[in-house]
Short mmCIF file of C-alpha atoms in Angstrom, two decimals:
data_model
loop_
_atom_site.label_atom_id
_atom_site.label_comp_id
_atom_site.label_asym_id
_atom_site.label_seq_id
_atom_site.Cartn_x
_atom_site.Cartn_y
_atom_site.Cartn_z
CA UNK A 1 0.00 0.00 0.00
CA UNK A 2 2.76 2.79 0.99
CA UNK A 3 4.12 1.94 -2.21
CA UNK A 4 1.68 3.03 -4.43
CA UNK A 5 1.37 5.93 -2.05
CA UNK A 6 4.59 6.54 -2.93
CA UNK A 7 4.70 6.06 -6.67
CA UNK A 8 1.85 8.53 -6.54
CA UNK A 9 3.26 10.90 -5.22
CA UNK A 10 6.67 10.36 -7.37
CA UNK A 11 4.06 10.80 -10.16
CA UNK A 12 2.91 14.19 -8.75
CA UNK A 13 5.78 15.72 -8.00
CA UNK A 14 7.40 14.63 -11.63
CA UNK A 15 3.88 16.22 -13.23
CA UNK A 16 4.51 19.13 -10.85
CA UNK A 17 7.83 19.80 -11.82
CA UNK A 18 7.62 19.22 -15.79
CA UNK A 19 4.52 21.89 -15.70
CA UNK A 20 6.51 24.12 -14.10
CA UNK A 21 9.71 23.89 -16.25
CA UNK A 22 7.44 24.44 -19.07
CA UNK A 23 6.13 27.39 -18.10
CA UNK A 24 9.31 28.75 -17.19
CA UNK A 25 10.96 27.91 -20.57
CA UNK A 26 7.62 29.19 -22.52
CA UNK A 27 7.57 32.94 -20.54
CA UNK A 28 11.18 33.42 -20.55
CA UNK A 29 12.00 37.00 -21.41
CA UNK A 30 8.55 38.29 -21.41
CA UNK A 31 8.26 41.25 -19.09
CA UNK A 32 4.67 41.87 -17.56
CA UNK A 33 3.34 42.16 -14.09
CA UNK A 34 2.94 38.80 -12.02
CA UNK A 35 0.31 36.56 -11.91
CA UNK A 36 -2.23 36.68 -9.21
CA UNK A 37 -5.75 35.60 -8.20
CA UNK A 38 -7.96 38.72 -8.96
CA UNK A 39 -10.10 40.33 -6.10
CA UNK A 40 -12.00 41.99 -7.79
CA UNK A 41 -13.90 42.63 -11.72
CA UNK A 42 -11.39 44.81 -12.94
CA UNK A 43 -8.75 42.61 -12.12
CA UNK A 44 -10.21 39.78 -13.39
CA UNK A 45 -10.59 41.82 -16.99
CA UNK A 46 -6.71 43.19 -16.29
CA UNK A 47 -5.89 39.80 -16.12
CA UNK A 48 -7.93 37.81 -18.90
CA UNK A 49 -7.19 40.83 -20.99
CA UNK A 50 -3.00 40.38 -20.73
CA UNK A 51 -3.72 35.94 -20.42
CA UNK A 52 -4.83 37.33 -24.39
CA UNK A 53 -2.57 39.47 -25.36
CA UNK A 54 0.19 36.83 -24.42
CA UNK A 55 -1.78 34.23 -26.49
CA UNK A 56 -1.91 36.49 -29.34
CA UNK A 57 1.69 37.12 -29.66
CA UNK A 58 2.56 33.41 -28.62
CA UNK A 59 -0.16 31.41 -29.66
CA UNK A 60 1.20 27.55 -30.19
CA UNK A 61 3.44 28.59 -26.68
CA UNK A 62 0.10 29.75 -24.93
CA UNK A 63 -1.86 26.88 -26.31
CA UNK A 64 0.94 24.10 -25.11
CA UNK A 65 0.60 25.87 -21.49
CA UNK A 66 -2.64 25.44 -21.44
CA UNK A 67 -3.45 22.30 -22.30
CA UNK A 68 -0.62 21.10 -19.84
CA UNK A 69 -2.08 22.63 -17.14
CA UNK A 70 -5.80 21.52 -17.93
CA UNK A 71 -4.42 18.00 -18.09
CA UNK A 72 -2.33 18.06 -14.86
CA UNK A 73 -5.58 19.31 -13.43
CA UNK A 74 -7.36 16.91 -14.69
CA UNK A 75 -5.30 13.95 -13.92
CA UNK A 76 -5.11 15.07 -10.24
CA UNK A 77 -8.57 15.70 -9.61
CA UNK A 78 -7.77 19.60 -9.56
CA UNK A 79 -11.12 21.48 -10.42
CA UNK A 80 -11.41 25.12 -12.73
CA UNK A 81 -12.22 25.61 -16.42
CA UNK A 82 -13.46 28.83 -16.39
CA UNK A 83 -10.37 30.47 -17.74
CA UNK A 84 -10.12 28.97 -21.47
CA UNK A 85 -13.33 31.26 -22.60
CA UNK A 86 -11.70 34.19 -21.30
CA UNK A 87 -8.61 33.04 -23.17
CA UNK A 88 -9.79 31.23 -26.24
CA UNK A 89 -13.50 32.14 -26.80
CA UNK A 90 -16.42 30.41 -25.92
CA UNK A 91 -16.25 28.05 -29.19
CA UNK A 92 -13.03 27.39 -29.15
CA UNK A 93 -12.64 27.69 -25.71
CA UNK A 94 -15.36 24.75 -25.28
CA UNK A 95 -13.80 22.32 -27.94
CA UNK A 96 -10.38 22.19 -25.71
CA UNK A 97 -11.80 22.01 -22.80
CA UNK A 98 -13.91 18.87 -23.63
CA UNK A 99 -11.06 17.55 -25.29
CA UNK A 100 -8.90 17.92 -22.00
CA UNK A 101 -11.30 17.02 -19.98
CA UNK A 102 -12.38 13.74 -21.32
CA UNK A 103 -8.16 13.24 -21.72
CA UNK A 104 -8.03 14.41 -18.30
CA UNK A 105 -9.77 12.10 -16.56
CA UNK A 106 -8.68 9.23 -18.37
CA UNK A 107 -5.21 10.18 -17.08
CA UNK A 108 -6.59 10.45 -13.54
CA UNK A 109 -8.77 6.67 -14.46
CA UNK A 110 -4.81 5.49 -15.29
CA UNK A 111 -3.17 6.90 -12.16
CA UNK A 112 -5.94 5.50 -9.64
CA UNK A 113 -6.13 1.69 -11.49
CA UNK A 114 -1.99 1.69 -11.10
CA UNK A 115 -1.78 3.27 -7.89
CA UNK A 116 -4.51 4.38 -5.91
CA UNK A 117 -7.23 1.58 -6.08
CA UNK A 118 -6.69 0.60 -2.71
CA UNK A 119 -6.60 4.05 -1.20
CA UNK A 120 -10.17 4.79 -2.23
CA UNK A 121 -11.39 1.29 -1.34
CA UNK A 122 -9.92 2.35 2.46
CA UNK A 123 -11.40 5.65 2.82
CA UNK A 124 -14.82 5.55 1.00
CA UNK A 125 -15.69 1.33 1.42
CA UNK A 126 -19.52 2.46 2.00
CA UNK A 127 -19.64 4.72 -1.42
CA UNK A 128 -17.53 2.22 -3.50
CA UNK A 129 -19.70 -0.56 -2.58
CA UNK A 130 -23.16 1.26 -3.38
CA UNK A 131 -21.10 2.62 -6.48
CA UNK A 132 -20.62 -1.05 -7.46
CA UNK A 133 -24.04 -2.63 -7.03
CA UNK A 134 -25.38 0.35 -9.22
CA UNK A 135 -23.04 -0.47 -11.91
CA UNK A 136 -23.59 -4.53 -12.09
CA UNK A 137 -27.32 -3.35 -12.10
CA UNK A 138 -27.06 -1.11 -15.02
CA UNK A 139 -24.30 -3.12 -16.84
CA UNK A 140 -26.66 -3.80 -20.00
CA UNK A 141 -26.70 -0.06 -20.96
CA UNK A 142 -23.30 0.98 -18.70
CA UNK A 143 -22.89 4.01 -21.39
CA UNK A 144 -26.35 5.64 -20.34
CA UNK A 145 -25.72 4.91 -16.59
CA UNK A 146 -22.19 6.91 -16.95
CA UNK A 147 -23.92 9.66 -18.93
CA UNK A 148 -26.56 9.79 -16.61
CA UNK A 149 -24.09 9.97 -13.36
CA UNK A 150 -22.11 12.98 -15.07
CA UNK A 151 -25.13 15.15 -16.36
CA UNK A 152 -26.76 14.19 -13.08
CA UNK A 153 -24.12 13.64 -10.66
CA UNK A 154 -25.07 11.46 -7.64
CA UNK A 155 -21.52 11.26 -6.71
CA UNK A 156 -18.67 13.77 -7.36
CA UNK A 157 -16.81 13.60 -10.95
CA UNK A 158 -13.27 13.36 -9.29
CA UNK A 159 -14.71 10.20 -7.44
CA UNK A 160 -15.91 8.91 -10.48
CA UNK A 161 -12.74 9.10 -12.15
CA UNK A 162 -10.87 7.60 -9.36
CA UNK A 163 -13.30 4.63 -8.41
CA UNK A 164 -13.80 3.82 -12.45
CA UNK A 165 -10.72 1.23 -12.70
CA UNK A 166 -12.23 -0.03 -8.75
CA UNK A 167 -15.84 -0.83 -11.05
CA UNK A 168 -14.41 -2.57 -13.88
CA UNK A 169 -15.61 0.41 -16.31
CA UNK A 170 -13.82 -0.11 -19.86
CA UNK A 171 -11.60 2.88 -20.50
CA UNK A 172 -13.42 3.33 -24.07
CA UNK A 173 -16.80 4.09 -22.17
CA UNK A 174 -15.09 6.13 -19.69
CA UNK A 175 -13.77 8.21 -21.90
CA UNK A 176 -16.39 9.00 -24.06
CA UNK A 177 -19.01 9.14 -21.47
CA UNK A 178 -16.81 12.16 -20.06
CA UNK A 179 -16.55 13.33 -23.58
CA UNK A 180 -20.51 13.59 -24.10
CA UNK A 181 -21.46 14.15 -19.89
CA UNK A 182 -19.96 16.60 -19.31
CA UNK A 183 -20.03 18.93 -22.24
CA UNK A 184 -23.39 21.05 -20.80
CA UNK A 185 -20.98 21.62 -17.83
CA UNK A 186 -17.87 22.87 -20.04
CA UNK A 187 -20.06 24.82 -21.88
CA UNK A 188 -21.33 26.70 -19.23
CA UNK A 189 -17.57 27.34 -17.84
CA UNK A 190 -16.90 28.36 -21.02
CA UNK A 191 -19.40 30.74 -21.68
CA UNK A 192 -19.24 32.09 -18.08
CA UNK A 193 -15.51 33.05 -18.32
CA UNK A 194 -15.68 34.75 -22.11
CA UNK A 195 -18.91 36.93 -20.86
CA UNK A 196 -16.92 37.59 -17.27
CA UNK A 197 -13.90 38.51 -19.66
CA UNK A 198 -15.84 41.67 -21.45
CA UNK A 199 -17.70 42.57 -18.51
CA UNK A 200 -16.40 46.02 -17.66
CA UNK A 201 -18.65 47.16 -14.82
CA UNK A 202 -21.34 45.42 -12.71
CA UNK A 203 -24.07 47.22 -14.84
CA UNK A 204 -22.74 45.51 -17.59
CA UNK A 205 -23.86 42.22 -15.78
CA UNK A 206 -27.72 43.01 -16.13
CA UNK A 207 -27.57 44.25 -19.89
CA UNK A 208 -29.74 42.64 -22.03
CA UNK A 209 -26.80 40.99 -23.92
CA UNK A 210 -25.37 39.54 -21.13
CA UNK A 211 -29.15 37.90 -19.49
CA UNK A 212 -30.03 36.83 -23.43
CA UNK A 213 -26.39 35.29 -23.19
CA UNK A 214 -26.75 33.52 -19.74
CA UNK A 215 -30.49 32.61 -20.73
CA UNK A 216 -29.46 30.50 -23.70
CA UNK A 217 -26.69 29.16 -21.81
CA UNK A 218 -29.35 27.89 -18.79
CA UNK A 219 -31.40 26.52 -22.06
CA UNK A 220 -28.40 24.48 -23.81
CA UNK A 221 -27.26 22.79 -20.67
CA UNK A 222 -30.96 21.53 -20.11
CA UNK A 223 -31.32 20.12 -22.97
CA UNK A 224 -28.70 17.40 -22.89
CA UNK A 225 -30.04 16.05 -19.07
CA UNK A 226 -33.62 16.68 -19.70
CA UNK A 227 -32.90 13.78 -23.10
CA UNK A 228 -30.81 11.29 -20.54
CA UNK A 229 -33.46 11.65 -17.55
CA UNK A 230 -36.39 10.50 -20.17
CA UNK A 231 -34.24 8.25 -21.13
CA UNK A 232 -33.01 6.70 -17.34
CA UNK A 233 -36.58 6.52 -16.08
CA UNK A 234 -37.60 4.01 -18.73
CA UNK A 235 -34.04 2.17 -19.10
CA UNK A 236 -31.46 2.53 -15.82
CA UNK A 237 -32.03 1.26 -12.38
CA UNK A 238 -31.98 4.29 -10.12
CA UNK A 239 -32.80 4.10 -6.47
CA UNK A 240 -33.14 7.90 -5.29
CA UNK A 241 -33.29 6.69 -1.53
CA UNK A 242 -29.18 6.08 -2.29
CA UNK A 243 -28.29 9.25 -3.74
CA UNK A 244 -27.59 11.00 -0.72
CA UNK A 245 -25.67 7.98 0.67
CA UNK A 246 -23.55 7.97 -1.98
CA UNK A 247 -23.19 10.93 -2.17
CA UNK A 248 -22.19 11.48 1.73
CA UNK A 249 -21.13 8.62 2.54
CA UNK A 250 -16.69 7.92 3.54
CA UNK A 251 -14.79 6.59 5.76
CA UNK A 252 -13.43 9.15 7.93
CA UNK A 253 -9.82 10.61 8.01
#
């Protein structure tokens, strides 16, 4: 067991480290005030604002950055999205980040079937095990079940990814299913962080653009679960009496 702590952590730090070369070696000699969290909306424009003039003048060295970081992210169960529609555009913006994503996790489904299986048997038996049973009982149509967990999550997406090897779910499915799932959720990432990015004032916020904007962004996401939930009541075996167990229920610390 303390060994595949360990080569976990080896794999961490090595991701760490390589992510952080790289974005040492792709910024060299560019001169422009430090990164930071912004506190506020204008610094949150300050910031997208220079995130795209950088990308502008460095576009392939921008676009390497960022898809490193969205994987390491990924691949440790790290969650934020937000920035690639200030960065990239809501279109484009939404095609990487469902590409990453879905890459992502499959990393992270990699990293837990080689070294953390038993670490999230230890500390969440209860969840695993009701996890389980609900995957032998939908194994017929697994595909819908997965869909249906990630557009309607009774259980967190980083636990999915890390208890998938655990529930014998074929990589192929798992992949995909993130692929498809959780596009409404990218989308709406997306969107939020290219509006946030040409927001210049909080009366901006309420304009008509931006409500027509967030309206048809509440509308798209709906679609997707409101086709999978017809489809689960008539098809998937769905006990709602265990959703909050799942949901809640670990081992403690």
């Amino acid at each position: 067991m303390w060994r595949r702590l360990v080569g976990l952590l080896l794999a961490f730090a090595a991701a760490t480290v390589a992510l952080w070369l790289l974005s040492v070696r792709l910024s060299a000699g560019q001169a422009g005030r430090p990164l930071r969290f912004p506190s506020d909306l204008e610094e949150l424009r300050e910031l997208a604002e220079a995130l795209r003039d950088y990308e502008r003048q460095h576009r392939g060295a921008a676009l390497a950055l960022f898809c490193a970081a969205y994987l390491y992210k990924q691949s440790f169960a790290i969650p934020g999205n937000v920035l690639a529609g200030a960065l990239f555009g809501p279109w484009t913006g939404l095609v990487l980040c469902s590409a990453l994503t879905s890459v992502g996790a499959t990393f992270c489904y990699l990293l837990s079937g080689a070294f953390g299986k038993q670490f999230v048997v230890y500390y969440f038996p209860d969840k695993v095990a009701l996890l389980q049973r609900k995957v032998e009982e939908n194994r017929s149509c697994l595909f819908f079940f997965l869909l249906f967990l990630r557009l309607f999550p009774m259980t967190p997406n980083w636990f999915l990814n890390l208890s998938a090897p655990i529930l014998n779910i074929p990589v192929s499915q798992f992949f995909f299913s993130v692929l498809i799932g959780l596009t409404p959720y990218n989308f709406i990432c997306v969107q939020t962080g290219a509006i946030l990015s040409q927001i210049t004032s909080l009366d901006a916020i309420f304009s008509w653009d931006t409500l027509l904007k967030l309206l048809a962004m509440a509308v798209a996401a709906l679609i997707p679960g409101t086709l999978i939930k017809k489809y689960s009541t008539k098809h998937l075996k769905l006990d709602e009496d265990k959703h909050a167990q799942l949901v809640n229920g670990k081992k403690s610390l």
